Amino acid sequence: MVETYRQDLWAEAGVDVEFVQHNHSRSSRGTLRGLHFQTEPGQAKLVRCPRGRIFDVAVDLRRGSPTYGRWEGHELDDERHRQLFVPVGCAHGFAVLSDVADVAYLLSSVYDPATESGIAWNDPEVGVEWPVEEPLLSARDKIAPALAEVADSLPF
C-alpha cells in the first residue's frame, strides 16, 4: 500500500493547496507532453507516475521570481513513488521513459481549455535537458511558442 496524498502533511510542508480535480493519462515510450500551464486562475499540480517511468519537468514562469525561466526535472516511477509538486505559475511537462506510463495528477483548478497555454518543449532559452532523442509530440506541442514570445502576457 502506498499513501499518495494527505492534505495535513502537505500543509505542514508548506503546500497548502486545495485540489479540485484528478486526472490520469497513459502514454507510450518517447511521448513528450508539455510544457503546459493554465493562465487563469492558474493551476498547481501534484504529479505522480503509478505505472512505468517518466522524466517530469516544471519551468518557473513567475516574472520577478529568482528562478524565472529555469527548469527542474525529476524521474518519477512506480517503484520509488516520488511525486512532484508544480506550483501555480509554472509550466509542466513529461517524457515517457518506459514502454508505457500512467501519469496521475491532482489539480488546484478545474481544467479549462479557454485558459490552456504552453511554451515550446525545446525552447533553447529554457534549455530543458530531455532524456529522449526524437520525442513523439502532439500537433499543439510542435508549434508552442518560446517563453520570450509569451512572457509579457503571463499573468503570474
C-alpha positions as a printed NumPy array, in Angstrom:
array([[  0.   ,   0.   ,   0.   ],
       [  1.197,   3.496,  -0.859],
       [ -0.318,   6.633,   0.612],
       [ -0.291,   9.099,  -2.284],
       [ -1.8  ,  12.193,  -0.69 ],
       [ -2.546,  13.525,   2.763],
       [ -3.554,  17.179,   2.988],
       [ -2.352,  17.762,   6.547],
       [  1.188,  16.528,   5.814],
       [  1.489,  18.612,   2.656],
       [  0.244,  21.671,   4.568],
       [  2.905,  21.051,   7.253],
       [  5.473,  21.035,   4.428],
       [  4.228,  24.446,   3.253],
       [  1.984,  23.248,   0.425],
       [ -1.486,  24.345,   1.465],
       [ -3.421,  23.771,  -1.765],
       [ -6.981,  22.607,  -2.227],
       [ -7.119,  20.096,  -5.074],
       [-10.399,  20.019,  -7.041],
       [ -9.699,  17.655,  -9.947],
       [ -7.779,  14.413, -10.503],
       [ -6.502,  13.487, -13.991],
       [ -4.918,  10.297, -15.288],
       [ -3.193,   9.818, -18.656],
       [ -1.43 ,   6.901, -20.361],
       [  1.348,   7.334, -22.916],
       [  3.946,   5.205, -24.688],
       [  7.756,   5.358, -24.706],
       [  9.158,   8.542, -26.22 ],
       [  5.976,  10.579, -25.812],
       [  6.689,  14.106, -24.61 ],
       [  3.843,  16.258, -23.314],
       [  4.375,  19.893, -22.49 ],
       [  5.243,  22.375, -21.472],
       [  1.681,  23.287, -20.404],
       [  0.065,  25.697, -17.948],
       [ -3.277,  27.376, -17.192],
       [ -3.366,  31.177, -17.18 ],
       [ -6.488,  31.961, -15.141],
       [ -6.743,  31.245, -12.247],
       [ -3.524,  29.297, -12.621],
       [ -3.152,  25.671, -11.696],
       [ -0.98 ,  23.836,  -9.195],
       [ -0.35 ,  20.131,  -9.823],
       [  0.774,  17.23 ,  -7.711],
       [  2.148,  14.681, -10.18 ],
       [  2.983,  11.011,  -9.747],
       [  3.637,   8.021, -12.002],
       [  1.74 ,   4.953, -10.727],
       [  2.812,   2.828, -13.728],
       [  6.115,   2.994, -15.604],
       [  8.707,   5.771, -15.533],
       [  8.732,   9.406, -16.673],
       [ 11.023,  12.422, -16.619],
       [  8.823,  15.135, -15.107],
       [  9.628,  18.835, -15.56 ],
       [  8.474,  22.164, -14.128],
       [  9.521,  25.562, -15.527],
       [  9.106,  28.711, -13.435],
       [  7.068,  31.333, -15.357],
       [  6.577,  33.738, -12.433],
       [  8.022,  37.077, -13.508],
       [ 10.131,  38.512, -10.719],
       [ 10.937,  35.084,  -9.316],
       [ 14.659,  34.418,  -8.764],
       [ 14.196,  31.165, -10.707],
       [ 12.158,  32.645, -13.595],
       [ 12.736,  30.713, -16.813],
       [ 14.633,  27.936, -15.054],
       [ 13.561,  24.323, -15.021],
       [ 13.739,  21.399, -12.658],
       [ 13.3  ,  17.774, -13.666],
       [ 12.931,  14.508, -11.762],
       [ 12.326,  10.888, -12.626],
       [  9.044,   9.595, -11.258],
       [  8.226,   5.892, -11.328],
       [  6.142,   3.09 ,  -9.898],
       [  8.956,   1.824,  -7.657],
       [ 10.094,   4.834,  -5.616],
       [  6.683,   6.561,  -5.651],
       [  8.184,  10.055,  -5.692],
       [  5.902,  12.964,  -6.58 ],
       [  6.493,  16.429,  -7.989],
       [  4.555,  19.471,  -6.81 ],
       [  4.203,  22.082,  -9.566],
       [  3.047,  25.445,  -8.155],
       [  0.756,  27.949,  -9.857],
       [  2.864,  29.945, -12.294],
       [  4.917,  27.034, -13.554],
       [  4.702,  25.127, -16.826],
       [  4.658,  21.333, -16.636],
       [  5.707,  18.558, -18.983],
       [  6.934,  14.993, -19.012],
       [  8.659,  12.456, -21.229],
       [  7.884,   8.732, -21.044],
       [ 10.953,   6.58 , -20.384],
       [  9.265,   3.151, -20.041],
       [  7.267,   1.199, -22.639],
       [  4.054,   2.592, -21.128],
       [  3.499,   5.096, -18.336],
       [  0.461,   6.279, -16.449],
       [  0.632,   9.806, -15.074],
       [ -1.786,  10.845, -12.342],
       [ -2.076,  14.393, -11.102],
       [ -4.17 ,  16.376,  -8.68 ],
       [ -5.142,  19.877,  -9.861],
       [ -5.912,  23.016,  -7.876],
       [ -8.356,  24.322, -10.503],
       [-10.722,  22.681, -12.948],
       [ -9.26 ,  22.258, -16.422],
       [-10.475,  24.994, -18.774],
       [ -9.439,  24.807, -22.451],
       [-10.022,  28.569, -22.775],
       [ -7.117,  29.285, -20.377],
       [ -4.806,  26.5  , -21.51 ],
       [ -1.415,  27.645, -22.746],
       [  2.104,  26.406, -23.206],
       [  5.673,  27.081, -24.188],
       [  7.964,  25.149, -26.512],
       [  9.343,  21.934, -25.057],
       [ 12.668,  22.672, -26.791],
       [ 12.978,  26.417, -26.145],
       [ 16.773,  26.956, -26.126],
       [ 16.474,  29.822, -23.629],
       [ 14.86 ,  27.452, -21.109],
       [ 17.148,  24.556, -22.062],
       [ 15.349,  21.531, -20.617],
       [ 17.628,  18.508, -20.982],
       [ 15.057,  15.933, -22.062],
       [ 16.291,  12.316, -21.944],
       [ 14.601,  11.397, -25.267],
       [ 16.197,  11.616, -28.717],
       [ 13.186,  12.031, -31.026],
       [ 10.094,  12.687, -28.921],
       [  6.567,  11.91 , -30.025],
       [  4.716,  15.241, -29.869],
       [  1.128,  16.399, -30.24 ],
       [  0.333,  18.874, -33.015],
       [ -0.153,  21.545, -30.343],
       [  3.218,  20.885, -28.706],
       [  5.019,  21.013, -32.082],
       [  4.011,  24.672, -32.554],
       [  4.122,  26.026, -28.977],
       [  5.831,  29.44 , -28.719],
       [  9.09 ,  30.216, -26.963],
       [  8.869,  31.674, -23.465],
       [ 10.146,  35.036, -24.754],
       [  7.143,  35.222, -27.123],
       [  4.577,  34.95 , -24.298],
       [  6.494,  36.425, -21.349],
       [  4.768,  39.823, -21.444],
       [  1.304,  38.259, -21.403],
       [  1.877,  35.915, -18.461],
       [ -0.446,  36.666, -15.513],
       [  1.992,  35.349, -12.906]])
